[in-house]
PDB file of C-alpha atoms in Angstrom:
ATOM      1  CA  MET A   1      15.599  11.073  -7.833  1.00 91.00           C
ATOM      2  CA  ARG A   2      14.548  14.265  -6.135  1.00 91.00           C
ATOM      3  CA  GLY A   3      16.952  13.473  -3.483  1.00 93.00           C
ATOM      4  CA  PHE A   4      20.017  13.979  -5.864  1.00 95.00           C
ATOM      5  CA  SER A   5      19.090  17.404  -7.198  1.00 95.00           C
ATOM      6  CA  GLU A   6      20.452  20.646  -5.817  1.00 94.00           C
ATOM      7  CA  ARG A   7      16.794  21.907  -5.941  1.00 94.00           C
ATOM      8  CA  PRO A   8      14.728  18.994  -4.714  1.00 92.00           C
ATOM      9  CA  ASP A   9      11.783  21.028  -4.035  1.00 92.00           C
ATOM     10  CA  ALA A  10      11.257  22.497  -7.670  1.00 94.00           C
ATOM     11  CA  ALA A  11       8.273  21.198  -9.559  1.00 93.00           C
ATOM     12  CA  ASN A  12      10.783  19.618 -11.904  1.00 93.00           C
ATOM     13  CA  PRO A  13      14.126  19.477 -10.330  1.00 95.00           C
ATOM     14  CA  PRO A  14      17.245  19.754 -12.410  1.00 95.00           C
ATOM     15  CA  ILE A  15      19.892  16.860 -12.065  1.00 96.00           C
ATOM     16  CA  TRP A  16      22.961  15.934 -13.861  1.00 97.00           C
ATOM     17  CA  LYS A  17      23.146  12.730 -16.068  1.00 97.00           C
ATOM     18  CA  LEU A  18      26.311  10.940 -17.114  1.00 97.00           C
ATOM     19  CA  ASP A  19      26.126   8.585 -20.291  1.00 96.00           C
ATOM     20  CA  LYS A  20      27.901   5.410 -19.237  1.00 95.00           C
ATOM     21  CA  ALA A  21      29.063   4.530 -22.676  1.00 95.00           C
ATOM     22  CA  THR A  22      30.582   7.909 -23.674  1.00 95.00           C
ATOM     23  CA  GLY A  23      31.396   9.367 -20.298  1.00 95.00           C
ATOM     24  CA  LYS A  24      29.543  12.475 -21.455  1.00 96.00           C
ATOM     25  CA  PRO A  25      27.736  14.676 -18.741  1.00 96.00           C
ATOM     26  CA  SER A  26      24.683  16.597 -19.372  1.00 96.00           C
ATOM     27  CA  ARG A  27      22.229  18.720 -17.526  1.00 95.00           C
ATOM     28  CA  THR A  28      18.826  17.478 -17.607  1.00 94.00           C
ATOM     29  CA  SER A  29      15.602  17.224 -15.357  1.00 93.00           C
ATOM     30  CA  ILE A  30      13.664  14.372 -13.510  1.00 91.00           C
ATOM     31  CA  ASN A  31      10.679  14.622 -15.736  1.00 88.00           C
ATOM     32  CA  SER A  32      12.858  14.056 -18.840  1.00 83.00           C
ATOM     33  CA  ASP A  33      14.517  10.912 -17.569  1.00 80.00           C
ATOM     34  CA  ALA A  34      12.372   9.207 -14.765  1.00 72.00           C
ATOM     35  CA  VAL A  35       9.575   8.153 -17.113  1.00 73.00           C
ATOM     36  CA  VAL A  36       9.416   5.516 -19.987  1.00 77.00           C
ATOM     37  CA  LYS A  37       6.016   5.762 -21.682  1.00 81.00           C
ATOM     38  CA  ASP A  38       3.799   2.614 -21.532  1.00 84.00           C
ATOM     39  CA  PHE A  39       6.459   0.651 -19.850  1.00 90.00           C
ATOM     40  CA  TYR A  40       3.979  -0.813 -17.613  1.00 91.00           C
ATOM     41  CA  ARG A  41       0.838  -1.031 -19.949  1.00 93.00           C
ATOM     42  CA  LEU A  42      -0.933  -4.231 -20.110  1.00 93.00           C
ATOM     43  CA  GLN A  43      -2.040  -5.855 -23.524  1.00 92.00           C
ATOM     44  CA  GLU A  44      -4.556  -8.378 -22.807  1.00 90.00           C
ATOM     45  CA  VAL A  45      -5.319  -9.493 -19.206  1.00 90.00           C
ATOM     46  CA  PRO A  46      -8.683 -10.389 -18.582  1.00 90.00           C
ATOM     47  CA  GLY A  47     -10.329  -8.198 -15.765  1.00 91.00           C
ATOM     48  CA  LEU A  48      -7.555  -5.779 -15.557  1.00 91.00           C
ATOM     49  CA  GLU A  49      -7.301  -2.388 -17.381  1.00 93.00           C
ATOM     50  CA  ALA A  50      -4.320  -1.662 -19.462  1.00 93.00           C
ATOM     51  CA  THR A  51      -3.128   0.956 -16.851  1.00 93.00           C
ATOM     52  CA  GLN A  52      -3.780  -1.118 -13.865  1.00 94.00           C
ATOM     53  CA  ILE A  53       0.012  -1.837 -13.075  1.00 93.00           C
ATOM     54  CA  GLU A  54       0.835   2.011 -13.257  1.00 93.00           C
ATOM     55  CA  THR A  55      -2.171   2.676 -10.950  1.00 93.00           C
ATOM     56  CA  ASP A  56      -1.019   0.006  -8.429  1.00 94.00           C
ATOM     57  CA  LEU A  57       2.892   0.991  -8.726  1.00 94.00           C
ATOM     58  CA  ALA A  58       1.612   4.587  -7.956  1.00 93.00           C
ATOM     59  CA  LYS A  59      -0.167   3.625  -4.927  1.00 95.00           C
ATOM     60  CA  ILE A  60       2.906   1.542  -3.683  1.00 95.00           C
ATOM     61  CA  GLU A  61       5.121   4.414  -4.277  1.00 94.00           C
ATOM     62  CA  GLY A  62       2.990   6.894  -2.420  1.00 95.00           C
ATOM     63  CA  ILE A  63       2.986   4.629   0.681  1.00 96.00           C
ATOM     64  CA  ALA A  64       6.826   4.107   0.468  1.00 96.00           C
ATOM     65  CA  ALA A  65       7.627   7.777  -0.140  1.00 95.00           C
ATOM     66  CA  VAL A  66       6.254   8.622   3.505  1.00 96.00           C
ATOM     67  CA  HIS A  67       8.140   5.958   5.046  1.00 96.00           C
ATOM     68  CA  LEU A  68      11.278   6.744   3.192  1.00 95.00           C
ATOM     69  CA  SER A  69      11.266  10.381   4.013  1.00 94.00           C
ATOM     70  CA  ARG A  70      10.742   9.754   7.668  1.00 95.00           C
ATOM     71  CA  LEU A  71      13.514   7.246   7.669  1.00 94.00           C
ATOM     72  CA  VAL A  72      16.020   9.832   5.825  1.00 94.00           C
ATOM     73  CA  ALA A  73      14.772  12.687   8.266  1.00 93.00           C
ATOM     74  CA  GLY A  74      15.842  10.414  11.370  1.00 93.00           C
ATOM     75  CA  GLY A  75      12.673   8.927  12.313  1.00 93.00           C
ATOM     76  CA  ASN A  76      11.780   5.189  13.232  1.00 91.00           C
ATOM     77  CA  LEU A  77       9.989   2.478  11.215  1.00 94.00           C
ATOM     78  CA  SER A  78       7.708  -0.063  12.596  1.00 93.00           C
ATOM     79  CA  GLN A  79       7.767  -3.547  11.177  1.00 93.00           C
ATOM     80  CA  VAL A  80       4.834  -2.932   8.954  1.00 95.00           C
ATOM     81  CA  ASP A  81       6.577   0.302   7.748  1.00 96.00           C
ATOM     82  CA  ARG A  82       9.548  -1.825   6.919  1.00 96.00           C
ATOM     83  CA  PHE A  83       7.618  -4.372   5.147  1.00 97.00           C
ATOM     84  CA  GLU A  84       5.769  -1.658   3.063  1.00 97.00           C
ATOM     85  CA  LEU A  85       8.918  -0.124   2.074  1.00 97.00           C
ATOM     86  CA  ALA A  86      10.576  -3.303   1.423  1.00 97.00           C
ATOM     87  CA  SER A  87       7.948  -4.110  -0.894  1.00 96.00           C
ATOM     88  CA  TYR A  88       8.819  -0.959  -2.924  1.00 96.00           C
ATOM     89  CA  ILE A  89      12.309  -1.493  -2.747  1.00 97.00           C
ATOM     90  CA  ASN A  90      12.304  -4.808  -4.146  1.00 96.00           C
ATOM     91  CA  LEU A  91      10.056  -3.792  -6.958  1.00 95.00           C
ATOM     92  CA  GLN A  92      12.830  -1.181  -7.724  1.00 94.00           C
ATOM     93  CA  HIS A  93      15.141  -4.176  -8.429  1.00 94.00           C
ATOM     94  CA  ARG A  94      12.543  -6.063 -10.647  1.00 93.00           C
ATOM     95  CA  ARG A  95      10.910  -3.203 -12.565  1.00 93.00           C
ATOM     96  CA  THR A  96      13.976  -2.282 -14.465  1.00 93.00           C
ATOM     97  CA  PRO A  97      14.564  -3.249 -18.110  1.00 92.00           C
ATOM     98  CA  ARG A  98      17.183  -5.860 -16.825  1.00 93.00           C
ATOM     99  CA  GLY A  99      15.195  -7.137 -13.985  1.00 93.00           C
ATOM    100  CA  ARG A 100      12.242  -7.968 -16.253  1.00 92.00           C
ATOM    101  CA  GLN A 101      14.424  -9.580 -18.873  1.00 92.00           C
ATOM    102  CA  TRP A 102      15.968 -11.733 -15.987  1.00 91.00           C
ATOM    103  CA  PHE A 103      12.361 -12.555 -14.990  1.00 90.00           C
ATOM    104  CA  VAL A 104      11.526 -13.618 -18.556  1.00 90.00           C
ATOM    105  CA  GLU A 105      14.539 -15.978 -18.748  1.00 90.00           C
ATOM    106  CA  MET A 106      13.905 -17.737 -15.686  1.00 88.00           C
ATOM    107  CA  TYR A 107      10.095 -17.876 -16.030  1.00 88.00           C
ATOM    108  CA  GLU A 108      10.458 -19.480 -19.477  1.00 88.00           C
ATOM    109  CA  HIS A 109      13.031 -21.937 -18.154  1.00 88.00           C
ATOM    110  CA  MET A 110      10.857 -22.967 -15.044  1.00 88.00           C
ATOM    111  CA  SER A 111       8.027 -23.166 -17.442  1.00 87.00           C
ATOM    112  CA  LYS A 112       9.860 -25.517 -19.789  1.00 88.00           C
ATOM    113  CA  VAL A 113      11.143 -27.594 -16.638  1.00 88.00           C
ATOM    114  CA  ILE A 114       7.393 -28.101 -15.640  1.00 86.00           C
ATOM    115  CA  MET A 115       6.267 -28.858 -19.112  1.00 82.00           C
ATOM    116  CA  ASP A 116       9.003 -31.604 -19.423  1.00 86.00           C
ATOM    117  CA  PHE A 117       7.816 -32.924 -16.039  1.00 85.00           C
ATOM    118  CA  ASN A 118       4.047 -33.067 -17.211  1.00 79.00           C
ATOM    119  CA  VAL A 119       5.076 -34.650 -20.499  1.00 80.00           C
ATOM    120  CA  ASN A 120       7.141 -37.498 -18.936  1.00 83.00           C
ATOM    121  CA  ARG A 121       4.407 -38.475 -16.574  1.00 84.00           C
ATOM    122  CA  VAL A 122       1.425 -38.631 -18.750  1.00 85.00           C
ATOM    123  CA  ASP A 123       2.456 -41.016 -21.138  1.00 81.00           C
ATOM    124  CA  THR A 124      -0.830 -43.046 -21.459  1.00 87.00           C
ATOM    125  CA  ASP A 125      -4.330 -41.987 -22.316  1.00 89.00           C
ATOM    126  CA  ASP A 126      -5.428 -42.981 -18.821  1.00 90.00           C
ATOM    127  CA  LYS A 127      -2.824 -40.619 -17.451  1.00 89.00           C
ATOM    128  CA  ILE A 128      -3.774 -37.853 -19.774  1.00 89.00           C
ATOM    129  CA  ARG A 129      -7.268 -38.036 -18.659  1.00 91.00           C
ATOM    130  CA  ASP A 130      -6.420 -38.074 -15.057  1.00 91.00           C
ATOM    131  CA  PHE A 131      -4.207 -34.983 -15.585  1.00 87.00           C
ATOM    132  CA  LEU A 132      -7.098 -33.224 -17.462  1.00 89.00           C
ATOM    133  CA  ARG A 133      -9.619 -33.969 -14.522  1.00 92.00           C
ATOM    134  CA  GLN A 134      -7.168 -32.690 -12.067  1.00 90.00           C
ATOM    135  CA  GLN A 135      -6.878 -29.485 -14.074  1.00 87.00           C
ATOM    136  CA  GLY A 136     -10.825 -29.105 -14.211  1.00 92.00           C
ATOM    137  CA  SER A 137     -10.479 -29.580 -17.965  1.00 91.00           C
ATOM    138  CA  ASP A 138     -12.501 -31.608 -20.652  1.00 93.00           C
ATOM    139  CA  THR A 139     -11.589 -35.416 -20.281  1.00 93.00           C
ATOM    140  CA  SER A 140     -13.575 -36.501 -23.470  1.00 94.00           C
ATOM    141  CA  ASP A 141     -11.802 -38.823 -26.033  1.00 92.00           C
ATOM    142  CA  ASP A 142     -11.289 -35.727 -28.471  1.00 94.00           C
ATOM    143  CA  ALA A 143      -9.812 -33.842 -25.693  1.00 92.00           C
ATOM    144  CA  VAL A 144      -7.364 -36.612 -24.701  1.00 91.00           C
ATOM    145  CA  LEU A 145      -6.383 -36.943 -28.488  1.00 92.00           C
ATOM    146  CA  ALA A 146      -5.937 -33.185 -28.630  1.00 92.00           C
ATOM    147  CA  PHE A 147      -3.731 -33.268 -25.567  1.00 89.00           C
ATOM    148  CA  ARG A 148      -1.729 -36.179 -26.924  1.00 88.00           C
ATOM    149  CA  THR A 149      -1.167 -34.301 -30.064  1.00 89.00           C
ATOM    150  CA  HIS A 150       0.226 -31.306 -28.173  1.00 85.00           C
ATOM    151  CA  LEU A 151       2.517 -33.354 -26.141  1.00 86.00           C
ATOM    152  CA  ASP A 152       3.875 -34.990 -29.472  1.00 86.00           C
ATOM    153  CA  ASP A 153       4.542 -31.472 -30.958  1.00 87.00           C
ATOM    154  CA  TRP A 154       6.441 -30.745 -27.728  1.00 84.00           C
ATOM    155  CA  ARG A 155       8.567 -33.649 -27.842  1.00 84.00           C
ATOM    156  CA  SER A 156       9.262 -33.036 -31.469  1.00 85.00           C
ATOM    157  CA  GLY A 157      10.122 -29.421 -30.835  1.00 83.00           C
ATOM    158  CA  HIS A 158       7.280 -28.163 -32.989  1.00 85.00           C
ATOM    159  CA  MET A 159       5.787 -26.270 -30.113  1.00 82.00           C
ATOM    160  CA  ARG A 160       7.714 -24.157 -27.461  1.00 81.00           C
ATOM    161  CA  LEU A 161       6.734 -21.864 -24.805  1.00 82.00           C
ATOM    162  CA  GLU A 162       7.263 -17.936 -24.816  1.00 84.00           C
ATOM    163  CA  THR A 163       6.432 -15.166 -22.380  1.00 86.00           C
ATOM    164  CA  THR A 164       4.360 -12.279 -23.461  1.00 89.00           C
ATOM    165  CA  SER A 165       4.775  -8.700 -22.809  1.00 91.00           C
ATOM    166  CA  ASP A 166       2.166  -9.072 -19.817  1.00 92.00           C
ATOM    167  CA  HIS A 167       4.021 -11.795 -18.418  1.00 90.00           C
ATOM    168  CA  GLU A 168       7.129  -9.410 -18.311  1.00 91.00           C
ATOM    169  CA  VAL A 169       4.896  -6.658 -16.683  1.00 92.00           C
ATOM    170  CA  MET A 170       3.214  -8.760 -14.216  1.00 92.00           C
ATOM    171  CA  GLY A 171       5.989 -10.826 -13.341  1.00 91.00           C
ATOM    172  CA  MET A 172       7.684  -8.146 -11.208  1.00 92.00           C
ATOM    173  CA  PHE A 173       4.944  -8.939  -8.466  1.00 93.00           C
ATOM    174  CA  MET A 174       5.598 -12.684  -8.279  1.00 91.00           C
ATOM    175  CA  ALA A 175       6.276 -13.649  -4.803  1.00 92.00           C
ATOM    176  CA  ASN A 176       7.050  -9.911  -4.053  1.00 94.00           C
ATOM    177  CA  ASN A 177       5.216 -10.010  -0.603  1.00 95.00           C
ATOM    178  CA  GLN A 178       7.426 -12.918   0.608  1.00 96.00           C
ATOM    179  CA  VAL A 179      10.689 -11.521  -0.437  1.00 96.00           C
ATOM    180  CA  ALA A 180       9.582  -8.109   1.158  1.00 97.00           C
ATOM    181  CA  ILE A 181       8.675  -9.963   4.503  1.00 97.00           C
ATOM    182  CA  ALA A 182      12.230 -11.576   4.321  1.00 97.00           C
ATOM    183  CA  ILE A 183      13.784  -8.164   3.893  1.00 97.00           C
ATOM    184  CA  ALA A 184      11.874  -6.597   6.666  1.00 96.00           C
ATOM    185  CA  SER A 185      12.249  -9.223   9.164  1.00 96.00           C
ATOM    186  CA  GLN A 186      15.489 -10.955   8.589  1.00 97.00           C
ATOM    187  CA  MET A 187      17.800  -8.157   7.598  1.00 97.00           C
ATOM    188  CA  THR A 188      19.477  -5.299   9.238  1.00 97.00           C
ATOM    189  CA  TRP A 189      18.847  -1.823   7.564  1.00 97.00           C
ATOM    190  CA  THR A 190      21.687   0.726   7.906  1.00 97.00           C
ATOM    191  CA  LEU A 191      21.121   4.206   6.800  1.00 97.00           C
ATOM    192  CA  LEU A 192      24.653   5.393   5.868  1.00 98.00           C
ATOM    193  CA  ARG A 193      25.227   9.281   6.031  1.00 98.00           C
ATOM    194  CA  SER A 194      27.971  11.159   4.362  1.00 97.00           C
ATOM    195  CA  ASP A 195      29.235  14.665   4.715  1.00 95.00           C
ATOM    196  CA  PRO A 196      29.819  17.280   1.974  1.00 94.00           C
ATOM    197  CA  PRO A 197      31.552  17.102  -0.452  1.00 94.00           C
ATOM    198  CA  HIS A 198      31.369  13.470  -0.370  1.00 96.00           C
ATOM    199  CA  GLU A 199      27.806  12.567  -1.996  1.00 97.00           C
ATOM    200  CA  PHE A 200      26.209   9.467  -3.369  1.00 98.00           C
ATOM    201  CA  VAL A 201      25.040   8.978  -7.147  1.00 98.00           C
ATOM    202  CA  LEU A 202      22.285   7.053  -8.638  1.00 97.00           C
ATOM    203  CA  GLY A 203      22.228   4.529 -11.237  1.00 96.00           C
ATOM    204  CA  ASP A 204      19.290   3.786 -13.701  1.00 95.00           C
ATOM    205  CA  HIS A 205      19.296   0.359 -12.211  1.00 95.00           C
ATOM    206  CA  PRO A 206      19.400   1.444  -8.529  1.00 96.00           C
ATOM    207  CA  ILE A 207      19.468  -1.758  -6.421  1.00 96.00           C
ATOM    208  CA  CYS A 208      23.072  -2.826  -6.224  1.00 97.00           C
ATOM    209  CA  MET A 209      23.829  -6.572  -4.947  1.00 97.00           C
ATOM    210  CA  TYR A 210      27.099  -7.766  -3.979  1.00 96.00           C
ATOM    211  CA  ASP A 211      28.094 -11.054  -2.394  1.00 95.00           C
ATOM    212  CA  PRO A 212      31.964 -11.400  -2.063  1.00 94.00           C
ATOM    213  CA  THR A 213      31.352 -15.314  -1.443  1.00 93.00           C
ATOM    214  CA  ALA A 214      29.663 -15.769  -4.739  1.00 91.00           C
ATOM    215  CA  ILE A 215      31.607 -18.103  -6.882  1.00 88.00           C
ATOM    216  CA  ARG A 216      31.958 -17.566 -10.528  1.00 84.00           C
ATOM    217  CA  GLY A 217      28.815 -18.422 -12.587  1.00 84.00           C
ATOM    218  CA  HIS A 218      26.489 -18.057  -9.477  1.00 88.00           C
ATOM    219  CA  GLY A 219      23.682 -15.544  -9.215  1.00 89.00           C
ATOM    220  CA  VAL A 220      23.269 -13.185  -6.284  1.00 93.00           C
ATOM    221  CA  GLY A 221      20.169 -12.396  -4.474  1.00 92.00           C
ATOM    222  CA  TRP A 222      19.040 -10.433  -1.222  1.00 95.00           C
ATOM    223  CA  MET A 223      20.097 -13.440   0.990  1.00 93.00           C
ATOM    224  CA  SER A 224      22.367 -15.403  -1.217  1.00 91.00           C
ATOM    225  CA  SER A 225      24.725 -15.585   1.779  1.00 93.00           C
ATOM    226  CA  ARG A 226      25.118 -13.881   5.145  1.00 94.00           C
ATOM    227  CA  GLU A 227      27.750 -11.629   3.518  1.00 96.00           C
ATOM    228  CA  THR A 228      25.554 -10.292   0.824  1.00 96.00           C
ATOM    229  CA  GLU A 229      25.109  -6.507   0.920  1.00 97.00           C
ATOM    230  CA  VAL A 230      22.513  -4.776  -0.941  1.00 98.00           C
ATOM    231  CA  SER A 231      22.697  -0.961  -1.466  1.00 98.00           C
ATOM    232  CA  LEU A 232      20.217   1.676  -2.525  1.00 98.00           C
ATOM    233  CA  PRO A 233      21.248   5.368  -2.580  1.00 98.00           C
ATOM    234  CA  VAL A 234      18.349   7.451  -1.320  1.00 96.00           C
ATOM    235  CA  GLY A 235      19.971  11.059  -1.430  1.00 95.00           C
ATOM    236  CA  ARG A 236      22.978  12.891  -2.020  1.00 96.00           C
ATOM    237  CA  TYR A 237      24.260  12.152   1.563  1.00 97.00           C
ATOM    238  CA  ALA A 238      22.365   9.004   2.349  1.00 97.00           C
ATOM    239  CA  CYS A 239      22.421   5.449   1.082  1.00 98.00           C
ATOM    240  CA  LEU A 240      20.596   2.447   2.593  1.00 98.00           C
ATOM    241  CA  VAL A 241      22.495  -0.821   2.930  1.00 98.00           C
ATOM    242  CA  PHE A 242      20.826  -4.113   3.828  1.00 98.00           C
ATOM    243  CA  LYS A 243      22.539  -7.284   5.215  1.00 97.00           C
ATOM    244  CA  VAL A 244      21.174 -10.487   6.948  1.00 97.00           C
ATOM    245  CA  GLY A 245      20.883  -9.994  10.626  1.00 96.00           C
ATOM    246  CA  THR A 246      18.781  -8.454  13.347  1.00 95.00           C
ATOM    247  CA  PRO A 247      15.616  -6.609  11.744  1.00 95.00           C
ATOM    248  CA  ILE A 248      16.368  -3.127  12.969  1.00 94.00           C
ATOM    249  CA  CYS A 249      16.881   0.214  11.430  1.00 94.00           C
ATOM    250  CA  ARG A 250      20.202   1.786  12.456  1.00 95.00           C
ATOM    251  CA  GLU A 251      22.556   4.827  11.212  1.00 97.00           C
ATOM    252  CA  ASP A 252      26.162   4.947  10.508  1.00 97.00           C
ATOM    253  CA  ARG A 253      28.648   7.371   9.013  1.00 97.00           C
ATOM    254  CA  ALA A 254      30.247   6.876   5.629  1.00 97.00           C
ATOM    255  CA  ALA A 255      33.688   8.051   5.142  1.00 96.00           C
ATOM    256  CA  GLN A 256      35.144   9.088   1.894  1.00 96.00           C
ATOM    257  CA  GLU A 257      36.332   5.594   1.024  1.00 97.00           C
ATOM    258  CA  ARG A 258      33.124   3.959   1.915  1.00 98.00           C
ATOM    259  CA  VAL A 259      31.124   6.560  -0.148  1.00 98.00           C
ATOM    260  CA  MET A 260      33.419   5.844  -3.186  1.00 98.00           C
ATOM    261  CA  ASP A 261      33.093   2.102  -3.006  1.00 98.00           C
ATOM    262  CA  LEU A 262      29.171   2.510  -3.002  1.00 98.00           C
ATOM    263  CA  ASN A 263      29.352   4.748  -5.966  1.00 98.00           C
ATOM    264  CA  LEU A 264      31.446   2.248  -7.875  1.00 98.00           C
ATOM    265  CA  ARG A 265      28.760  -0.262  -7.217  1.00 98.00           C
ATOM    266  CA  SER A 266      26.033   1.917  -8.605  1.00 98.00           C
ATOM    267  CA  TYR A 267      28.290   2.731 -11.534  1.00 98.00           C
ATOM    268  CA  ALA A 268      28.848  -0.960 -12.201  1.00 97.00           C
ATOM    269  CA  THR A 269      25.131  -1.898 -11.788  1.00 97.00           C
ATOM    270  CA  ALA A 270      23.778   1.109 -14.112  1.00 97.00           C
ATOM    271  CA  GLU A 271      23.004   0.006 -17.803  1.00 95.00           C
ATOM    272  CA  TRP A 272      23.139   3.419 -19.504  1.00 95.00           C
ATOM    273  CA  SER A 273      23.009   6.348 -17.195  1.00 96.00           C
ATOM    274  CA  LEU A 274      24.259   7.791 -13.842  1.00 96.00           C
ATOM    275  CA  PHE A 275      22.613  10.677 -12.022  1.00 97.00           C
ATOM    276  CA  GLY A 276      23.843  13.172  -9.407  1.00 97.00           C
ATOM    277  CA  ALA A 277      23.498  16.701  -7.996  1.00 96.00           C
ATOM    278  CA  THR A 278      26.417  18.063  -9.835  1.00 96.00           C
ATOM    279  CA  GLN A 279      28.606  17.809 -12.953  1.00 97.00           C
ATOM    280  CA  LEU A 280      31.499  17.248 -10.569  1.00 96.00           C
ATOM    281  CA  ALA A 281      29.672  14.348  -8.602  1.00 96.00           C
ATOM    282  CA  VAL A 282      29.031  12.227 -11.704  1.00 97.00           C
ATOM    283  CA  GLN A 283      32.468  12.792 -13.194  1.00 97.00           C
ATOM    284  CA  THR A 284      34.202  12.050 -10.071  1.00 97.00           C
ATOM    285  CA  VAL A 285      32.591   8.558 -10.049  1.00 97.00           C
ATOM    286  CA  ARG A 286      33.417   8.131 -13.798  1.00 97.00           C
ATOM    287  CA  ALA A 287      37.108   9.013 -13.067  1.00 97.00           C
ATOM    288  CA  ASP A 288      37.170   6.550 -10.056  1.00 97.00           C
ATOM    289  CA  ALA A 289      35.695   3.806 -12.214  1.00 97.00           C
ATOM    290  CA  ARG A 290      38.379   4.135 -14.852  1.00 96.00           C
ATOM    291  CA  ARG A 291      40.987   3.810 -12.141  1.00 96.00           C
ATOM    292  CA  ASN A 292      39.343   0.778 -10.286  1.00 96.00           C
ATOM    293  CA  THR A 293      38.276  -1.450 -13.175  1.00 96.00           C
ATOM    294  CA  ASP A 294      38.881  -4.689 -11.166  1.00 95.00           C
ATOM    295  CA  MET A 295      36.385  -3.256  -8.688  1.00 95.00           C
ATOM    296  CA  ILE A 296      33.718  -2.550 -11.380  1.00 96.00           C
ATOM    297  CA  HIS A 297      34.185  -6.117 -12.701  1.00 94.00           C
ATOM    298  CA  LYS A 298      33.548  -7.572  -9.329  1.00 94.00           C
ATOM    299  CA  TYR A 299      30.432  -5.388  -8.784  1.00 96.00           C
ATOM    300  CA  GLN A 300      28.982  -6.468 -11.980  1.00 94.00           C
ATOM    301  CA  PRO A 301      25.359  -7.581 -11.551  1.00 94.00           C
ATOM    302  CA  ARG A 302      24.727 -11.244 -11.565  1.00 92.00           C
ATOM    303  CA  LYS A 303      21.450 -12.678 -13.047  1.00 86.00           C
ATOM    304  CA  PRO A 304      19.392 -14.970 -10.926  1.00 80.00           C
ATOM    305  CA  HIS A 305      19.660 -18.868 -11.358  1.00 75.00           C
TER     306      HIS A 305
END
């Protein structure tokens, strides 16, 4: 968020915030809006401290900050650098309240599918015993009977699966390395630069994914098609854009129309707030959004399926 302040080097840089629901702008600071208390705190994970995720995220952020600063300054990134930065960027998409809720919904659905599959294939005591043996569990007659009782409860609807808050917190790391490798090795990174007074704004959900080929009801991901475009504003006059293609980092200029389009994506993706360096910057995007409601609808975030 420092890159969206007129005083990025201040201890607590000031920034303008636009309330999406009311359209009201207000002057605030990064420390006031960049932190949610205990958002990543674990409740009960054996072997891990309650603050372990916060510690891990701080390390990832520290590594990514070096790479991102070098990229914005015009430097080059190695493939390893791109992977480390991609890991952070993918987490920026997953760690938001919306991203975490989407994971919970998908995880619970996948768990139910797996449970249904297991229930259907262990319909005799011998199959139950074999299943328990494969899991390294107790295979005694009492254990088989207890497991059969669980299956009966599942079939009757008396038992159901639910995620915990720890599932939600740790879920953002699921397959993160694999996704980061794909972002680093199968996508073209373009750093778009704009010229004053045309500046980018930042939404509270900063990663914007748009696939013009996605049909109604389908989700959108990093590579849902070759036309998918993922954008991440990284400063007042800089925005990263990712598309499937040659794994290189390149630069391009963003004209006024392109800046407005990417800002509309940020506005559509934001849940509650939009941030910018000046009151004019955030209010301009609000006005553009009100004039282009069809584009805002087109850019609405789509949950994974």
